[in-house]
Amino acid sequence: MTNGQWLRQAAAAAWLDLRIALLQFTRFPVPAGEMPPPGRARRGAWAWPVAGLLAGTAGALAYWLAGILGLPPILAALLAVAAMVLATGALHEDGLADFADGIGGGRDRENRLRIMRDSRLGSYGALALVLATLWRIAALAALPPALAIPAILALAAAARWSSALLAHALPPANPDGQSAAAGRPGLPALAAGLVACLLPALLLPGALPVLPLLAALAAAAVTGLLVRRAIGGQTGDALGTAAQGCEILGYGLILSQLP
């Protein structure tokens, strides 16, 4: 195989991974193309933070435009979070709500899984969704404008890496669910995803670049402990919860380091 052929094959494989991640995690218009082979997420999870970064770019643009228009920080933050919700189709927010309903309202493993599969929104889910969204808006509004856009980009990427960490660490709770069909990411994919997280994190000044990564690790660990005890493994809702938890914790950590 020549170098040119190898490069073309590598580029085609990378585009397939990124296209799958964009189809899974965003609502951006992406060509359908060929169907991915079973278990492709095991190799392609490196692209999850890249898809998150692109969704975060939508939020960063909304925040920047709000600043150009002279809107106050609270409205800029609201527009940024709304843009990211639209870019992802509220995928992770929906996962957090279902997760909260299942963990909060379920009596046993089977009951919790049944509630998570139910598309209806319960009290625990509604409260979790409202509190998480308010936290993200308020925390983003409290950041200095010079830090807001780097924080949006860094945490949007790290949040999806947190999901990949959880998918690697725990087996699927449903052997016939979507999470099981996707496969568990391997260490090479996690390492490549870490690189994808580091690039936007380096936009933050001083020692702050490490905080999005710490938030991703902590969110994956806490969510993992909860689901392992409650349902014995991870689900798509748990992966969404880890992503939301990473953003919530990450904004809080960054704010705690400001003078």
PDB file of C-alpha atoms in Angstrom:
ATOM      1  CA  MET A   1       0.000   0.000   0.000  1.00  0.00           C
ATOM      2  CA  THR A   2       1.386   3.387  -0.987  1.00  0.00           C
ATOM      3  CA  ASN A   3       1.472   6.389   1.341  1.00  0.00           C
ATOM      4  CA  GLY A   4      -1.250   8.050  -0.723  1.00  0.00           C
ATOM      5  CA  GLN A   5      -3.541   5.039  -0.427  1.00  0.00           C
ATOM      6  CA  TRP A   6      -2.931   4.807   3.318  1.00  0.00           C
ATOM      7  CA  LEU A   7      -3.735   8.493   3.777  1.00  0.00           C
ATOM      8  CA  ARG A   8      -6.948   8.178   1.787  1.00  0.00           C
ATOM      9  CA  GLN A   9      -8.052   5.168   3.827  1.00  0.00           C
ATOM     10  CA  ALA A  10      -7.186   6.923   7.102  1.00  0.00           C
ATOM     11  CA  ALA A  11      -9.081  10.044   6.036  1.00  0.00           C
ATOM     12  CA  ALA A  12     -12.104   7.968   5.009  1.00  0.00           C
ATOM     13  CA  ALA A  13     -12.095   6.125   8.359  1.00  0.00           C
ATOM     14  CA  ALA A  14     -11.775   9.389  10.293  1.00  0.00           C
ATOM     15  CA  TRP A  15     -14.645  10.954   8.347  1.00  0.00           C
ATOM     16  CA  LEU A  16     -16.804   7.887   9.015  1.00  0.00           C
ATOM     17  CA  ASP A  17     -16.121   8.166  12.756  1.00  0.00           C
ATOM     18  CA  LEU A  18     -16.860  11.887  12.768  1.00  0.00           C
ATOM     19  CA  ARG A  19     -20.008  11.470  10.678  1.00  0.00           C
ATOM     20  CA  ILE A  20     -21.315   8.825  13.071  1.00  0.00           C
ATOM     21  CA  ALA A  21     -20.562  11.082  16.054  1.00  0.00           C
ATOM     22  CA  LEU A  22     -22.331  14.022  14.415  1.00  0.00           C
ATOM     23  CA  LEU A  23     -25.353  11.868  13.613  1.00  0.00           C
ATOM     24  CA  GLN A  24     -25.441  10.565  17.185  1.00  0.00           C
ATOM     25  CA  PHE A  25     -24.817  13.755  19.125  1.00  0.00           C
ATOM     26  CA  THR A  26     -25.911  16.697  16.954  1.00  0.00           C
ATOM     27  CA  ARG A  27     -28.623  17.832  14.590  1.00  0.00           C
ATOM     28  CA  PHE A  28     -26.214  19.202  12.031  1.00  0.00           C
ATOM     29  CA  PRO A  29     -27.027  18.177   8.436  1.00  0.00           C
ATOM     30  CA  VAL A  30     -24.674  15.289   7.717  1.00  0.00           C
ATOM     31  CA  PRO A  31     -24.785  13.012   4.660  1.00  0.00           C
ATOM     32  CA  ALA A  32     -26.235   9.640   5.597  1.00  0.00           C
ATOM     33  CA  GLY A  33     -23.636   7.663   3.646  1.00  0.00           C
ATOM     34  CA  GLU A  34     -22.905   4.016   4.326  1.00  0.00           C
ATOM     35  CA  MET A  35     -24.199   2.314   7.426  1.00  0.00           C
ATOM     36  CA  PRO A  36     -21.519   1.950  10.100  1.00  0.00           C
ATOM     37  CA  PRO A  37     -20.447  -1.581  11.025  1.00  0.00           C
ATOM     38  CA  PRO A  38     -21.591  -2.944  14.406  1.00  0.00           C
ATOM     39  CA  GLY A  39     -19.457  -1.782  17.304  1.00  0.00           C
ATOM     40  CA  ARG A  40     -17.948   1.139  15.396  1.00  0.00           C
ATOM     41  CA  ALA A  41     -18.245   3.331  18.517  1.00  0.00           C
ATOM     42  CA  ARG A  42     -15.466   1.237  20.048  1.00  0.00           C
ATOM     43  CA  ARG A  43     -13.025   2.813  17.603  1.00  0.00           C
ATOM     44  CA  GLY A  44     -14.832   6.040  16.782  1.00  0.00           C
ATOM     45  CA  ALA A  45     -15.403   7.451  20.273  1.00  0.00           C
ATOM     46  CA  TRP A  46     -12.410   9.748  19.721  1.00  0.00           C
ATOM     47  CA  ALA A  47     -14.778  11.827  17.567  1.00  0.00           C
ATOM     48  CA  TRP A  48     -17.346  12.351  20.335  1.00  0.00           C
ATOM     49  CA  PRO A  49     -15.447  15.361  21.771  1.00  0.00           C
ATOM     50  CA  VAL A  50     -15.066  16.746  18.245  1.00  0.00           C
ATOM     51  CA  ALA A  51     -18.834  16.586  17.752  1.00  0.00           C
ATOM     52  CA  GLY A  52     -19.223  18.242  21.153  1.00  0.00           C
ATOM     53  CA  LEU A  53     -16.807  20.968  20.138  1.00  0.00           C
ATOM     54  CA  LEU A  54     -18.844  21.688  17.011  1.00  0.00           C
ATOM     55  CA  ALA A  55     -22.025  21.915  19.095  1.00  0.00           C
ATOM     56  CA  GLY A  56     -20.171  24.177  21.497  1.00  0.00           C
ATOM     57  CA  THR A  57     -19.147  26.358  18.564  1.00  0.00           C
ATOM     58  CA  ALA A  58     -22.831  27.082  17.972  1.00  0.00           C
ATOM     59  CA  GLY A  59     -23.093  28.253  21.582  1.00  0.00           C
ATOM     60  CA  ALA A  60     -19.906  30.305  21.327  1.00  0.00           C
ATOM     61  CA  LEU A  61     -21.175  32.038  18.191  1.00  0.00           C
ATOM     62  CA  ALA A  62     -24.473  32.849  19.881  1.00  0.00           C
ATOM     63  CA  TYR A  63     -22.619  34.293  22.885  1.00  0.00           C
ATOM     64  CA  TRP A  64     -20.352  36.352  20.621  1.00  0.00           C
ATOM     65  CA  LEU A  65     -23.263  37.719  18.601  1.00  0.00           C
ATOM     66  CA  ALA A  66     -25.081  38.655  21.799  1.00  0.00           C
ATOM     67  CA  GLY A  67     -22.006  40.612  22.852  1.00  0.00           C
ATOM     68  CA  ILE A  68     -21.864  42.379  19.485  1.00  0.00           C
ATOM     69  CA  LEU A  69     -25.495  43.418  19.981  1.00  0.00           C
ATOM     70  CA  GLY A  70     -24.709  44.735  23.459  1.00  0.00           C
ATOM     71  CA  LEU A  71     -26.951  42.297  25.306  1.00  0.00           C
ATOM     72  CA  PRO A  72     -26.305  41.752  29.028  1.00  0.00           C
ATOM     73  CA  PRO A  73     -24.346  38.637  30.110  1.00  0.00           C
ATOM     74  CA  ILE A  74     -27.428  36.780  31.348  1.00  0.00           C
ATOM     75  CA  LEU A  75     -29.089  37.010  27.926  1.00  0.00           C
ATOM     76  CA  ALA A  76     -25.844  36.110  26.162  1.00  0.00           C
ATOM     77  CA  ALA A  77     -25.566  33.021  28.374  1.00  0.00           C
ATOM     78  CA  LEU A  78     -29.203  32.091  27.754  1.00  0.00           C
ATOM     79  CA  LEU A  79     -28.736  32.351  23.988  1.00  0.00           C
ATOM     80  CA  ALA A  80     -25.524  30.314  24.138  1.00  0.00           C
ATOM     81  CA  VAL A  81     -27.150  27.468  26.075  1.00  0.00           C
ATOM     82  CA  ALA A  82     -30.214  27.590  23.803  1.00  0.00           C
ATOM     83  CA  ALA A  83     -27.987  27.354  20.710  1.00  0.00           C
ATOM     84  CA  MET A  84     -26.236  24.278  22.095  1.00  0.00           C
ATOM     85  CA  VAL A  85     -29.560  22.669  22.984  1.00  0.00           C
ATOM     86  CA  LEU A  86     -30.754  23.238  19.421  1.00  0.00           C
ATOM     87  CA  ALA A  87     -27.476  21.951  17.982  1.00  0.00           C
ATOM     88  CA  THR A  88     -27.788  18.676  19.901  1.00  0.00           C
ATOM     89  CA  GLY A  89     -31.555  18.316  19.768  1.00  0.00           C
ATOM     90  CA  ALA A  90     -31.588  18.408  23.609  1.00  0.00           C
ATOM     91  CA  LEU A  91     -30.118  14.902  23.516  1.00  0.00           C
ATOM     92  CA  HIS A  92     -28.166  15.117  26.749  1.00  0.00           C
ATOM     93  CA  GLU A  93     -30.850  17.116  28.523  1.00  0.00           C
ATOM     94  CA  ASP A  94     -33.334  14.384  27.665  1.00  0.00           C
ATOM     95  CA  GLY A  95     -30.908  11.781  29.005  1.00  0.00           C
ATOM     96  CA  LEU A  96     -30.491  13.666  32.272  1.00  0.00           C
ATOM     97  CA  ALA A  97     -34.261  13.965  32.730  1.00  0.00           C
ATOM     98  CA  ASP A  98     -34.868  10.258  32.063  1.00  0.00           C
ATOM     99  CA  PHE A  99     -31.956   9.329  34.325  1.00  0.00           C
ATOM    100  CA  ALA A 100     -33.280  11.453  37.191  1.00  0.00           C
ATOM    101  CA  ASP A 101     -36.765  10.004  36.814  1.00  0.00           C
ATOM    102  CA  GLY A 102     -35.447   6.445  36.801  1.00  0.00           C
ATOM    103  CA  ILE A 103     -32.987   6.787  39.678  1.00  0.00           C
ATOM    104  CA  GLY A 104     -35.301   8.977  41.762  1.00  0.00           C
ATOM    105  CA  GLY A 105     -38.583   7.190  41.159  1.00  0.00           C
ATOM    106  CA  GLY A 106     -37.632   3.555  40.576  1.00  0.00           C
ATOM    107  CA  ARG A 107     -37.953   0.935  43.309  1.00  0.00           C
ATOM    108  CA  ASP A 108     -35.629  -1.679  41.811  1.00  0.00           C
ATOM    109  CA  ARG A 109     -33.414  -2.269  38.776  1.00  0.00           C
ATOM    110  CA  GLU A 110     -36.182  -3.364  36.407  1.00  0.00           C
ATOM    111  CA  ASN A 111     -38.465  -0.531  37.479  1.00  0.00           C
ATOM    112  CA  ARG A 112     -35.705   2.059  37.036  1.00  0.00           C
ATOM    113  CA  LEU A 113     -34.881   0.824  33.551  1.00  0.00           C
ATOM    114  CA  ARG A 114     -38.560   0.842  32.608  1.00  0.00           C
ATOM    115  CA  ILE A 115     -38.933   4.443  33.778  1.00  0.00           C
ATOM    116  CA  MET A 116     -35.818   5.497  31.837  1.00  0.00           C
ATOM    117  CA  ARG A 117     -37.287   4.039  28.669  1.00  0.00           C
ATOM    118  CA  ASP A 118     -40.526   5.946  29.212  1.00  0.00           C
ATOM    119  CA  SER A 119     -40.537   9.169  27.183  1.00  0.00           C
ATOM    120  CA  ARG A 120     -42.853  10.948  29.636  1.00  0.00           C
ATOM    121  CA  LEU A 121     -41.300  13.563  31.940  1.00  0.00           C
ATOM    122  CA  GLY A 122     -41.721  13.054  35.675  1.00  0.00           C
ATOM    123  CA  SER A 123     -41.152  15.303  38.663  1.00  0.00           C
ATOM    124  CA  TYR A 124     -37.535  14.258  39.256  1.00  0.00           C
ATOM    125  CA  GLY A 125     -36.694  14.703  35.602  1.00  0.00           C
ATOM    126  CA  ALA A 126     -38.356  18.099  35.365  1.00  0.00           C
ATOM    127  CA  LEU A 127     -36.544  19.377  38.444  1.00  0.00           C
ATOM    128  CA  ALA A 128     -33.185  18.036  37.267  1.00  0.00           C
ATOM    129  CA  LEU A 129     -33.670  19.604  33.837  1.00  0.00           C
ATOM    130  CA  VAL A 130     -34.660  23.014  35.212  1.00  0.00           C
ATOM    131  CA  LEU A 131     -31.895  23.128  37.820  1.00  0.00           C
ATOM    132  CA  ALA A 132     -29.198  21.959  35.414  1.00  0.00           C
ATOM    133  CA  THR A 133     -30.205  24.485  32.753  1.00  0.00           C
ATOM    134  CA  LEU A 134     -30.429  27.342  35.242  1.00  0.00           C
ATOM    135  CA  TRP A 135     -27.004  26.433  36.641  1.00  0.00           C
ATOM    136  CA  ARG A 136     -25.383  26.453  33.194  1.00  0.00           C
ATOM    137  CA  ILE A 137     -26.957  29.803  32.279  1.00  0.00           C
ATOM    138  CA  ALA A 138     -26.161  31.462  35.621  1.00  0.00           C
ATOM    139  CA  ALA A 139     -22.595  30.123  35.732  1.00  0.00           C
ATOM    140  CA  LEU A 140     -21.873  31.171  32.164  1.00  0.00           C
ATOM    141  CA  ALA A 141     -23.311  34.627  32.839  1.00  0.00           C
ATOM    142  CA  ALA A 142     -21.052  34.954  35.890  1.00  0.00           C
ATOM    143  CA  LEU A 143     -17.883  34.310  33.876  1.00  0.00           C
ATOM    144  CA  PRO A 144     -15.888  37.259  32.551  1.00  0.00           C
ATOM    145  CA  PRO A 145     -16.707  37.669  28.826  1.00  0.00           C
ATOM    146  CA  ALA A 146     -13.091  36.891  27.885  1.00  0.00           C
ATOM    147  CA  LEU A 147     -13.404  33.475  29.564  1.00  0.00           C
ATOM    148  CA  ALA A 148     -16.940  32.580  28.497  1.00  0.00           C
ATOM    149  CA  ILE A 149     -16.269  31.459  24.927  1.00  0.00           C
ATOM    150  CA  PRO A 150     -13.157  29.362  25.775  1.00  0.00           C
ATOM    151  CA  ALA A 151     -15.123  27.772  28.629  1.00  0.00           C
ATOM    152  CA  ILE A 152     -18.042  26.938  26.348  1.00  0.00           C
ATOM    153  CA  LEU A 153     -15.762  25.240  23.805  1.00  0.00           C
ATOM    154  CA  ALA A 154     -13.615  23.394  26.329  1.00  0.00           C
ATOM    155  CA  LEU A 155     -16.527  22.033  28.354  1.00  0.00           C
ATOM    156  CA  ALA A 156     -18.563  21.072  25.293  1.00  0.00           C
ATOM    157  CA  ALA A 157     -15.694  18.819  24.169  1.00  0.00           C
ATOM    158  CA  ALA A 158     -14.894  17.489  27.648  1.00  0.00           C
ATOM    159  CA  ALA A 159     -18.551  16.623  28.282  1.00  0.00           C
ATOM    160  CA  ARG A 160     -18.575  14.114  25.417  1.00  0.00           C
ATOM    161  CA  TRP A 161     -15.265  12.668  26.575  1.00  0.00           C
ATOM    162  CA  SER A 162     -16.920  12.102  29.940  1.00  0.00           C
ATOM    163  CA  SER A 163     -19.608  10.073  28.155  1.00  0.00           C
ATOM    164  CA  ALA A 164     -16.915   8.023  26.410  1.00  0.00           C
ATOM    165  CA  LEU A 165     -15.150   7.384  29.727  1.00  0.00           C
ATOM    166  CA  LEU A 166     -18.365   6.060  31.256  1.00  0.00           C
ATOM    167  CA  ALA A 167     -19.102   3.908  28.205  1.00  0.00           C
ATOM    168  CA  HIS A 168     -15.624   2.397  28.532  1.00  0.00           C
ATOM    169  CA  ALA A 169     -15.743   1.878  32.289  1.00  0.00           C
ATOM    170  CA  LEU A 170     -19.073   0.063  32.623  1.00  0.00           C
ATOM    171  CA  PRO A 171     -20.870  -2.584  30.580  1.00  0.00           C
ATOM    172  CA  PRO A 172     -24.302  -1.751  29.150  1.00  0.00           C
ATOM    173  CA  ALA A 173     -27.177  -2.284  31.561  1.00  0.00           C
ATOM    174  CA  ASN A 174     -29.343  -3.543  28.673  1.00  0.00           C
ATOM    175  CA  PRO A 175     -27.637  -6.272  26.634  1.00  0.00           C
ATOM    176  CA  ASP A 176     -30.072  -5.595  23.787  1.00  0.00           C
ATOM    177  CA  GLY A 177     -30.046  -1.802  24.038  1.00  0.00           C
ATOM    178  CA  GLN A 178     -28.483   0.801  21.769  1.00  0.00           C
ATOM    179  CA  SER A 179     -25.503   1.229  24.080  1.00  0.00           C
ATOM    180  CA  ALA A 180     -24.687  -2.473  23.799  1.00  0.00           C
ATOM    181  CA  ALA A 181     -25.018  -2.401  20.012  1.00  0.00           C
ATOM    182  CA  ALA A 182     -22.625   0.562  19.759  1.00  0.00           C
ATOM    183  CA  GLY A 183     -19.833  -1.214  21.606  1.00  0.00           C
ATOM    184  CA  ARG A 184     -17.584  -0.028  24.432  1.00  0.00           C
ATOM    185  CA  PRO A 185     -14.854   2.472  23.487  1.00  0.00           C
ATOM    186  CA  GLY A 186     -11.307   1.203  23.798  1.00  0.00           C
ATOM    187  CA  LEU A 187      -8.313   2.932  25.338  1.00  0.00           C
ATOM    188  CA  PRO A 188      -6.883   4.168  22.003  1.00  0.00           C
ATOM    189  CA  ALA A 189     -10.173   5.958  21.254  1.00  0.00           C
ATOM    190  CA  LEU A 190     -10.204   7.489  24.743  1.00  0.00           C
ATOM    191  CA  ALA A 191      -6.613   8.685  24.351  1.00  0.00           C
ATOM    192  CA  ALA A 192      -7.374  10.294  20.986  1.00  0.00           C
ATOM    193  CA  GLY A 193     -10.499  11.860  22.471  1.00  0.00           C
ATOM    194  CA  LEU A 194      -8.381  13.301  25.281  1.00  0.00           C
ATOM    195  CA  VAL A 195      -6.239  15.063  22.680  1.00  0.00           C
ATOM    196  CA  ALA A 196      -9.413  16.464  21.098  1.00  0.00           C
ATOM    197  CA  CYS A 197     -10.402  17.805  24.542  1.00  0.00           C
ATOM    198  CA  LEU A 198      -7.005  19.333  25.252  1.00  0.00           C
ATOM    199  CA  LEU A 199      -6.969  21.559  22.169  1.00  0.00           C
ATOM    200  CA  PRO A 200      -9.957  23.762  23.141  1.00  0.00           C
ATOM    201  CA  ALA A 201      -9.021  23.547  26.844  1.00  0.00           C
ATOM    202  CA  LEU A 202      -5.703  25.238  26.058  1.00  0.00           C
ATOM    203  CA  LEU A 203      -7.661  28.361  25.130  1.00  0.00           C
ATOM    204  CA  LEU A 204      -8.237  28.862  28.862  1.00  0.00           C
ATOM    205  CA  PRO A 205      -5.540  30.853  30.688  1.00  0.00           C
ATOM    206  CA  GLY A 206      -3.145  29.754  33.429  1.00  0.00           C
ATOM    207  CA  ALA A 207      -3.939  26.488  35.173  1.00  0.00           C
ATOM    208  CA  LEU A 208      -7.587  26.491  34.057  1.00  0.00           C
ATOM    209  CA  PRO A 209      -7.109  24.051  31.093  1.00  0.00           C
ATOM    210  CA  VAL A 210      -6.944  21.109  33.499  1.00  0.00           C
ATOM    211  CA  LEU A 211     -10.374  21.869  35.004  1.00  0.00           C
ATOM    212  CA  PRO A 212     -12.567  20.632  32.092  1.00  0.00           C
ATOM    213  CA  LEU A 213     -10.667  17.331  32.154  1.00  0.00           C
ATOM    214  CA  LEU A 214     -11.085  17.007  35.927  1.00  0.00           C
ATOM    215  CA  ALA A 215     -14.785  17.756  35.516  1.00  0.00           C
ATOM    216  CA  ALA A 216     -15.080  15.033  32.861  1.00  0.00           C
ATOM    217  CA  LEU A 217     -13.375  12.469  35.084  1.00  0.00           C
ATOM    218  CA  ALA A 218     -15.449  13.409  38.136  1.00  0.00           C
ATOM    219  CA  ALA A 219     -18.753  13.410  36.247  1.00  0.00           C
ATOM    220  CA  ALA A 220     -18.037   9.993  34.715  1.00  0.00           C
ATOM    221  CA  ALA A 221     -17.002   8.604  38.122  1.00  0.00           C
ATOM    222  CA  VAL A 222     -20.031   9.911  40.025  1.00  0.00           C
ATOM    223  CA  THR A 223     -22.495   8.880  37.328  1.00  0.00           C
ATOM    224  CA  GLY A 224     -20.796   5.497  37.095  1.00  0.00           C
ATOM    225  CA  LEU A 225     -21.099   4.866  40.817  1.00  0.00           C
ATOM    226  CA  LEU A 226     -24.785   5.764  40.733  1.00  0.00           C
ATOM    227  CA  VAL A 227     -25.718   3.580  37.777  1.00  0.00           C
ATOM    228  CA  ARG A 228     -23.583   0.645  38.833  1.00  0.00           C
ATOM    229  CA  ARG A 229     -25.443   0.459  42.114  1.00  0.00           C
ATOM    230  CA  ALA A 230     -28.887   1.306  40.697  1.00  0.00           C
ATOM    231  CA  ILE A 231     -29.043  -0.630  37.408  1.00  0.00           C
ATOM    232  CA  GLY A 232     -25.761  -2.527  37.109  1.00  0.00           C
ATOM    233  CA  GLY A 233     -24.369  -0.725  34.068  1.00  0.00           C
ATOM    234  CA  GLN A 234     -24.536   2.287  31.794  1.00  0.00           C
ATOM    235  CA  THR A 235     -27.247   3.378  29.383  1.00  0.00           C
ATOM    236  CA  GLY A 236     -27.595   6.171  26.845  1.00  0.00           C
ATOM    237  CA  ASP A 237     -29.365   8.240  29.502  1.00  0.00           C
ATOM    238  CA  ALA A 238     -26.420   7.742  31.850  1.00  0.00           C
ATOM    239  CA  LEU A 239     -24.004   8.903  29.138  1.00  0.00           C
ATOM    240  CA  GLY A 240     -26.091  12.047  28.668  1.00  0.00           C
ATOM    241  CA  THR A 241     -26.103  12.603  32.426  1.00  0.00           C
ATOM    242  CA  ALA A 242     -22.309  12.369  32.558  1.00  0.00           C
ATOM    243  CA  ALA A 243     -22.079  14.984  29.808  1.00  0.00           C
ATOM    244  CA  GLN A 244     -24.433  17.346  31.627  1.00  0.00           C
ATOM    245  CA  GLY A 245     -22.633  16.745  34.900  1.00  0.00           C
ATOM    246  CA  CYS A 246     -19.299  17.601  33.302  1.00  0.00           C
ATOM    247  CA  GLU A 247     -20.567  20.974  32.101  1.00  0.00           C
ATOM    248  CA  ILE A 248     -22.208  21.768  35.451  1.00  0.00           C
ATOM    249  CA  LEU A 249     -19.139  20.834  37.451  1.00  0.00           C
ATOM    250  CA  GLY A 250     -16.751  22.407  34.954  1.00  0.00           C
ATOM    251  CA  TYR A 251     -18.371  25.827  35.089  1.00  0.00           C
ATOM    252  CA  GLY A 252     -18.379  25.643  38.861  1.00  0.00           C
ATOM    253  CA  LEU A 253     -14.672  24.737  39.009  1.00  0.00           C
ATOM    254  CA  ILE A 254     -13.710  27.556  36.665  1.00  0.00           C
ATOM    255  CA  LEU A 255     -15.723  30.070  38.688  1.00  0.00           C
ATOM    256  CA  SER A 256     -14.135  28.838  41.924  1.00  0.00           C
ATOM    257  CA  GLN A 257     -10.666  29.703  40.595  1.00  0.00           C
ATOM    258  CA  LEU A 258     -11.480  33.287  39.681  1.00  0.00           C
ATOM    259  CA  PRO A 259     -10.326  36.085  41.988  1.00  0.00           C
TER     260      PRO A 259
END
